[in-house]
PDB file of C-alpha atoms in Angstrom:
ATOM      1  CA  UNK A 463       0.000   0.000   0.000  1.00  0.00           C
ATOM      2  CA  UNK A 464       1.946   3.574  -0.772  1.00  0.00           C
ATOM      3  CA  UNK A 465       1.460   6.913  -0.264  1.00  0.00           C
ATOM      4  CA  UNK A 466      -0.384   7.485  -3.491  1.00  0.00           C
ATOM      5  CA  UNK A 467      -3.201   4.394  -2.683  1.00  0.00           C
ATOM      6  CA  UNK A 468      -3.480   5.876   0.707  1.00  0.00           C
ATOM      7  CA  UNK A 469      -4.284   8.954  -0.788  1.00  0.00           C
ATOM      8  CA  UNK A 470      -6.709   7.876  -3.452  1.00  0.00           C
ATOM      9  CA  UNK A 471      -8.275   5.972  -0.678  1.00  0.00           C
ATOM     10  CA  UNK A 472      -9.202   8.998   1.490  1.00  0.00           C
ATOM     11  CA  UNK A 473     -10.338  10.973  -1.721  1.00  0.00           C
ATOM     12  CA  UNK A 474     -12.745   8.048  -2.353  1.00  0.00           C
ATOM     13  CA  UNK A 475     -13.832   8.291   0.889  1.00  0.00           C
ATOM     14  CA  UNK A 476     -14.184  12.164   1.463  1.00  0.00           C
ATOM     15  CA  UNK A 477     -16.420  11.818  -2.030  1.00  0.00           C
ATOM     16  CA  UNK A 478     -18.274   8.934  -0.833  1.00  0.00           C
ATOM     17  CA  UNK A 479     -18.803  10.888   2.344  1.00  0.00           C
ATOM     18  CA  UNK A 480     -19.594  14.251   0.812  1.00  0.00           C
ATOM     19  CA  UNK A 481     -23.036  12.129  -1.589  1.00  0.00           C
ATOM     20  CA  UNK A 482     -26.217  12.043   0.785  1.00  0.00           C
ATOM     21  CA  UNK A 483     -27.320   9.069  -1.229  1.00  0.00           C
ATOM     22  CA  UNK A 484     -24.461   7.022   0.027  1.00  0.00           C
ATOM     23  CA  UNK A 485     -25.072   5.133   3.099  1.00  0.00           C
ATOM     24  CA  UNK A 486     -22.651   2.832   3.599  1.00  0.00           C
ATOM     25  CA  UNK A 487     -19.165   2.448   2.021  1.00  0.00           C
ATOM     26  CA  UNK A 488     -17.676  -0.615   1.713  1.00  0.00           C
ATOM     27  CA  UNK A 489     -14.088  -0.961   1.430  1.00  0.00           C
ATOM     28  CA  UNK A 490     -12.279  -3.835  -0.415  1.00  0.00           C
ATOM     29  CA  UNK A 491      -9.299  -4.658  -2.277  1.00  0.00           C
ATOM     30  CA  UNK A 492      -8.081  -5.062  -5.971  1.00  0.00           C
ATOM     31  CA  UNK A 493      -8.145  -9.201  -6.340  1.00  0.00           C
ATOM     32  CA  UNK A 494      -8.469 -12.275  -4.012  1.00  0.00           C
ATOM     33  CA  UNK A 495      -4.721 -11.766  -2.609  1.00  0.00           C
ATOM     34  CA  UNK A 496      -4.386  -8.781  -0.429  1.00  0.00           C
ATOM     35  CA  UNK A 497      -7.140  -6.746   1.435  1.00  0.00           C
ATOM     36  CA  UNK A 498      -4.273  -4.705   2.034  1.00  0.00           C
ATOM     37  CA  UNK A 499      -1.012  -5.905   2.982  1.00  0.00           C
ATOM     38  CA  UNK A 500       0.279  -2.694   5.252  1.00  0.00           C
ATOM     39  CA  UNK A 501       2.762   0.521   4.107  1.00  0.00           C
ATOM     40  CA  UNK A 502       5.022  -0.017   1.373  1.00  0.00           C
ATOM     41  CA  UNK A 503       8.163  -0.697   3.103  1.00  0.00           C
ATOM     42  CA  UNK A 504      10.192   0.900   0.562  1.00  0.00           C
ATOM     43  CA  UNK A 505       9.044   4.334   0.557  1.00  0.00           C
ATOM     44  CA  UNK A 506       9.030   4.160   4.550  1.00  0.00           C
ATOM     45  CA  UNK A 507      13.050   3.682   3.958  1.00  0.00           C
ATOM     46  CA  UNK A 508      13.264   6.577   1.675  1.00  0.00           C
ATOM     47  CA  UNK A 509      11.023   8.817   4.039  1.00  0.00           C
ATOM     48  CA  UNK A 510      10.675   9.654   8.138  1.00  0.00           C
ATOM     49  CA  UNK A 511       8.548   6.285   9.084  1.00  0.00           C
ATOM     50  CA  UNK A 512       5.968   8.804  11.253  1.00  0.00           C
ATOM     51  CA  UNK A 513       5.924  11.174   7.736  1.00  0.00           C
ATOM     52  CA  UNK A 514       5.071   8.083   5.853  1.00  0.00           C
ATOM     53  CA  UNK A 515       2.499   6.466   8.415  1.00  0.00           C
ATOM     54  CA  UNK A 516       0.809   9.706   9.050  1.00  0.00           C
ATOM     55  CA  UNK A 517      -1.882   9.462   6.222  1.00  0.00           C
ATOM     56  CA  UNK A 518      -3.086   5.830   8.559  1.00  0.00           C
ATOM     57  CA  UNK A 519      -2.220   7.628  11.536  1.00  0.00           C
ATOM     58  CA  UNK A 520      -4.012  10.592  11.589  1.00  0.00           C
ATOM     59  CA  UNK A 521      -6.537   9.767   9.210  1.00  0.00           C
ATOM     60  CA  UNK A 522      -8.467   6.902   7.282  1.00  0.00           C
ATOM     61  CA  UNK A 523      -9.302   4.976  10.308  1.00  0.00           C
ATOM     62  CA  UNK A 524     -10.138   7.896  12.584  1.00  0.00           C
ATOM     63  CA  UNK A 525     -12.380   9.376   9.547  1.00  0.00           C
ATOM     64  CA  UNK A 526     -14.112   5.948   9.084  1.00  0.00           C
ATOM     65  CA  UNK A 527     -14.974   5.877  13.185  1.00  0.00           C
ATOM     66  CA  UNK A 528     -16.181   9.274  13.018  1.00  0.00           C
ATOM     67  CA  UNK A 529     -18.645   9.098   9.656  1.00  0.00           C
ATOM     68  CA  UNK A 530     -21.890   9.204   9.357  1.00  0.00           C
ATOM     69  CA  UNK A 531     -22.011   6.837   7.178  1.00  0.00           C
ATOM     70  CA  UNK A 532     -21.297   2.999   8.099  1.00  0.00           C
ATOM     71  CA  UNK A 533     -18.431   1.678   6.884  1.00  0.00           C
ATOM     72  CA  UNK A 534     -17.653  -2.528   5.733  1.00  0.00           C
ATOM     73  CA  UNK A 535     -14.481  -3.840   4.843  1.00  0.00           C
ATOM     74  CA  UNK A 536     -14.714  -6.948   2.622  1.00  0.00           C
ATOM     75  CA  UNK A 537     -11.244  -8.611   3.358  1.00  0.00           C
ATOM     76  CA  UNK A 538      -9.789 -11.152   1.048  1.00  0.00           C
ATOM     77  CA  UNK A 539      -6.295 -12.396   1.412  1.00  0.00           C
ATOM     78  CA  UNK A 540      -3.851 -10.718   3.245  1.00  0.00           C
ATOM     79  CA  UNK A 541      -5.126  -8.048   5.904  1.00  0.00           C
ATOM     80  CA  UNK A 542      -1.238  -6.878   7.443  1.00  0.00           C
ATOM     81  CA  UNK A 543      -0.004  -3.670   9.366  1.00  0.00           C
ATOM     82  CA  UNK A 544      -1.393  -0.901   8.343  1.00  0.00           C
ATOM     83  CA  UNK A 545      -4.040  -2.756   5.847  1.00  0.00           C
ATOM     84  CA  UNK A 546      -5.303  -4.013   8.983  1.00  0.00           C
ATOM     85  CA  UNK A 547      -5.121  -1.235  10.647  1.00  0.00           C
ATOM     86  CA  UNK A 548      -7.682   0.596   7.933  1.00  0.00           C
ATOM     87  CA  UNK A 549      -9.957  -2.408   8.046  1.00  0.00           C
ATOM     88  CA  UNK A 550     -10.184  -1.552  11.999  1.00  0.00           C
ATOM     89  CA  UNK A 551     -11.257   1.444  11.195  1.00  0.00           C
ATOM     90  CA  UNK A 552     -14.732   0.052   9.624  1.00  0.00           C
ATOM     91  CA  UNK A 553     -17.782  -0.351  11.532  1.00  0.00           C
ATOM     92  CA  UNK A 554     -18.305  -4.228  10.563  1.00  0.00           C
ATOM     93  CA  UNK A 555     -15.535  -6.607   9.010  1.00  0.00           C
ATOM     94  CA  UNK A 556     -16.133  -9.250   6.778  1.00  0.00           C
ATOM     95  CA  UNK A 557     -13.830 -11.882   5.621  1.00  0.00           C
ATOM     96  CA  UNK A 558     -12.810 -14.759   3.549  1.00  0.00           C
ATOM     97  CA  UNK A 559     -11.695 -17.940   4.209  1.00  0.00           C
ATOM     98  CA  UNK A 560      -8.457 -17.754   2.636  1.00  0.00           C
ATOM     99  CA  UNK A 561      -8.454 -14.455   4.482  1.00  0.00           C
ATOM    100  CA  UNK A 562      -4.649 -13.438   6.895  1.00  0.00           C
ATOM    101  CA  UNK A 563      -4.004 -11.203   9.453  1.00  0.00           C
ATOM    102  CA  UNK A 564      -1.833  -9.675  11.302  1.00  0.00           C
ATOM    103  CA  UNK A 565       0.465  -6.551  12.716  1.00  0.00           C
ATOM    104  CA  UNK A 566       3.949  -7.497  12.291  1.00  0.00           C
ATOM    105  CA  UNK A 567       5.035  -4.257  12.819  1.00  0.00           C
ATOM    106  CA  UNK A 568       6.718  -4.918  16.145  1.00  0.00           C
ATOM    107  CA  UNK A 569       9.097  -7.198  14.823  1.00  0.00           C
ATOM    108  CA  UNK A 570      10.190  -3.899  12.586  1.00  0.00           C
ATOM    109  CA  UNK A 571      11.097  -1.827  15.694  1.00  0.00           C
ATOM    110  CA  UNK A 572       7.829   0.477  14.540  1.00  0.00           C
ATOM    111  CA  UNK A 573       4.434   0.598  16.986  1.00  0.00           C
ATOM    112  CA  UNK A 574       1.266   0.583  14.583  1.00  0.00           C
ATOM    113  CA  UNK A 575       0.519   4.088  14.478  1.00  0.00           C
ATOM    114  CA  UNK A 576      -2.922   3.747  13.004  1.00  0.00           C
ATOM    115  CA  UNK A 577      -4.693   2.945  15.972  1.00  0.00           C
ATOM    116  CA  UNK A 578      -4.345  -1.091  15.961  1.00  0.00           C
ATOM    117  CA  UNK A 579      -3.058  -0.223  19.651  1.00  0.00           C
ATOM    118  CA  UNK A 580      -6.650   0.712  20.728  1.00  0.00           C
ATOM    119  CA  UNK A 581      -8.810  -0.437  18.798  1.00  0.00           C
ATOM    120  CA  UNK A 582      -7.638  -3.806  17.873  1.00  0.00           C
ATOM    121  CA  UNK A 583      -7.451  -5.094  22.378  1.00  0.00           C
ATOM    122  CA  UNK A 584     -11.311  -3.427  22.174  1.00  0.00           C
ATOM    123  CA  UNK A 585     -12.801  -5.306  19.298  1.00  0.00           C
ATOM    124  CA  UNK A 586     -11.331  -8.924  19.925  1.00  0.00           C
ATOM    125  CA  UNK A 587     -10.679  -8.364  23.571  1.00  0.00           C
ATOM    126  CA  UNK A 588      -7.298  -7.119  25.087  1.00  0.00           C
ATOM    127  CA  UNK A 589      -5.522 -10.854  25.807  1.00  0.00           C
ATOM    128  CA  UNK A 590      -6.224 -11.401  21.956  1.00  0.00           C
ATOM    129  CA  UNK A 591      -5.466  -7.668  21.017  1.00  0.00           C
ATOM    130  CA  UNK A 592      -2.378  -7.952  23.210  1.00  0.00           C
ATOM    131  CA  UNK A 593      -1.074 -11.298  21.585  1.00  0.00           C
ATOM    132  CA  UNK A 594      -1.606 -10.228  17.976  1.00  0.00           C
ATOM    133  CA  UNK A 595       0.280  -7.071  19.001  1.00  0.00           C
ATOM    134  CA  UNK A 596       2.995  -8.581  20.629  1.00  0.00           C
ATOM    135  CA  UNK A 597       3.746 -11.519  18.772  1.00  0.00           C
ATOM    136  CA  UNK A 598       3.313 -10.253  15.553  1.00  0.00           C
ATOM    137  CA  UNK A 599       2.291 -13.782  14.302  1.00  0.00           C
ATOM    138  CA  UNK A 600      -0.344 -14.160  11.685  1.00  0.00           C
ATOM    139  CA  UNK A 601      -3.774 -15.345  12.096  1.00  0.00           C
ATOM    140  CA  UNK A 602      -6.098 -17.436   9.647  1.00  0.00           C
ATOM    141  CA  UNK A 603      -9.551 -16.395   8.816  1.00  0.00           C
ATOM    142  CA  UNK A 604     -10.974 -18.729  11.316  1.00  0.00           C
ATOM    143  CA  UNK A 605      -9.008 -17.987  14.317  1.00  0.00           C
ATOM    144  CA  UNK A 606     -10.426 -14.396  13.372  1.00  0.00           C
ATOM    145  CA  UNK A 607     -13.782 -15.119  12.978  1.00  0.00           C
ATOM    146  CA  UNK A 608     -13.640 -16.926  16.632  1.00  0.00           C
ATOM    147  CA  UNK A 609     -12.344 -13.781  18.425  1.00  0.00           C
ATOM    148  CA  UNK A 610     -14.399 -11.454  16.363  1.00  0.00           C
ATOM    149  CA  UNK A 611     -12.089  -9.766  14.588  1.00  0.00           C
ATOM    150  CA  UNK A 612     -14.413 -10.689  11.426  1.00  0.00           C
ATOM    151  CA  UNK A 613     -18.339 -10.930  12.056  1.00  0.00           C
ATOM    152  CA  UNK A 614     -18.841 -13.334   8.751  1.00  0.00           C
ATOM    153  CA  UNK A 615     -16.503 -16.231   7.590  1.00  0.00           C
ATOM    154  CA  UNK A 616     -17.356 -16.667   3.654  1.00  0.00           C
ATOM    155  CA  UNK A 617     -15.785 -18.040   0.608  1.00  0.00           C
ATOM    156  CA  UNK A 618     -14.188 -15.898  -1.499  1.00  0.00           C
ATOM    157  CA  UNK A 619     -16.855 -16.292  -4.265  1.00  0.00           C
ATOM    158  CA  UNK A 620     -19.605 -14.890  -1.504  1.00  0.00           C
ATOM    159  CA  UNK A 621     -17.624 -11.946  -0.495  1.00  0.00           C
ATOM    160  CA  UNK A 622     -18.840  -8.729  -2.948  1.00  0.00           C
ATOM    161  CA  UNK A 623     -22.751 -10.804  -2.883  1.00  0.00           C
ATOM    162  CA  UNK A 624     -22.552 -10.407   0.862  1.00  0.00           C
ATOM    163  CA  UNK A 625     -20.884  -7.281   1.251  1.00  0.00           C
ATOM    164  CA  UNK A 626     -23.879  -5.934  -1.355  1.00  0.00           C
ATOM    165  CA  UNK A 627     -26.342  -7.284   0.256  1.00  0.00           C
ATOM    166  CA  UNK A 628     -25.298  -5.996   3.689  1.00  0.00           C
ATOM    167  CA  UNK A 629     -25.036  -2.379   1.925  1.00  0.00           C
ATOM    168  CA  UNK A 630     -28.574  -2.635   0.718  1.00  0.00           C
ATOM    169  CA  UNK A 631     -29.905  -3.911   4.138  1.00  0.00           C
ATOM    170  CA  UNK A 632     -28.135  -1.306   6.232  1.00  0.00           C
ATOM    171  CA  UNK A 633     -29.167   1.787   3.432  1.00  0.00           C
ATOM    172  CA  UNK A 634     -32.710   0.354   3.365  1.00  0.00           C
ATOM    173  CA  UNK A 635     -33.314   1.419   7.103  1.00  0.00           C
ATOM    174  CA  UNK A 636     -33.791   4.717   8.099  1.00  0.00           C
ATOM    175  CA  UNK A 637     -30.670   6.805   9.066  1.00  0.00           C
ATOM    176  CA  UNK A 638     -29.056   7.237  12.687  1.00  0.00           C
ATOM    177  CA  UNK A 639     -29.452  10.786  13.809  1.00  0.00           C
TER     178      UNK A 639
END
């Protein structure tokens, strides 16, 4: 994920945001092998690591807890670092079953500055939170879906269906105020 995706990614959103007939974004990647496999290491050598993490940092997952609008991240292969970090970020989480995850960023000397620290202990609980932080070890799509980390375990085919479906539920209800 670089600096450019990053940025695309929070235009899309700000639009998304900005259309009063959206109601819910969803949030996927390109393919079945990454969701989004964490900050291109390479520019994060060329640049100041907190420089280069600031566009997770300070603002896709803080912007998706704060919308209006409800947010669903439709993960299929690898969900890393940062990538997971975004998908945290999103009101509900949805994954596949050939669906990994993990924050690795510990064994790179670098805390996950997009908020993994917080939220990740208070959606899967904080001896789960704390272990994925810690360890840095990956986790498989069911070991996610046990500790809640995903809400829906699906094959990879059922993924964009569901995620669709779930849109259209969610928009056909009447708005929080």
């Amino acid at each position: 994920m670089s600096l450019a995706t990053l940025d695309d990614l929070h235009n899309a959103f700000a639009e998304a945001e900005a259309d009063p007939q959206v109601r819910v974004i969803g949030l996927t990647g390109a393919g079945e092998k990454a969701f989004a496999s964490g900050s291109d290491l390479n520019e994060v050598e060329h640049r100041d690591i907190k420089k280069a993490l600031e566009p997770i940092v300070q603002g896709f997952a803080e912007r998706c807890e704060r919308s209006e609008k409800v947010s669903i991240a439709a993960i299929n292969g690898i969900c890393m670092g940062g990538g997971l970090e975004l998908a945290l970020g999103c009101d509900i989480r949805i994954g596949t079953t050939n669906s990994k995850y993990a924050t690795p960023e510990g064994k790179l000397g670098i805390i996950p500055g997009g908020g993994a620290t917080q939220r990740l202990p208070r959606i899967v609980g904080k001896a789960w939170g704390m272990e994925m932080l810690l360890m840095g070890e990956t986790i498989d799509s069911d070991r996610a879906y046990q500790i809640g980390l995903i809400t829906r375990l699906l094959e990879p085919e059922d993924l964009m269906p569901t995620l669709h479906k779930m849109a259209g539920q969610i928009a056909a209800f009447a708005p929080l105020v």
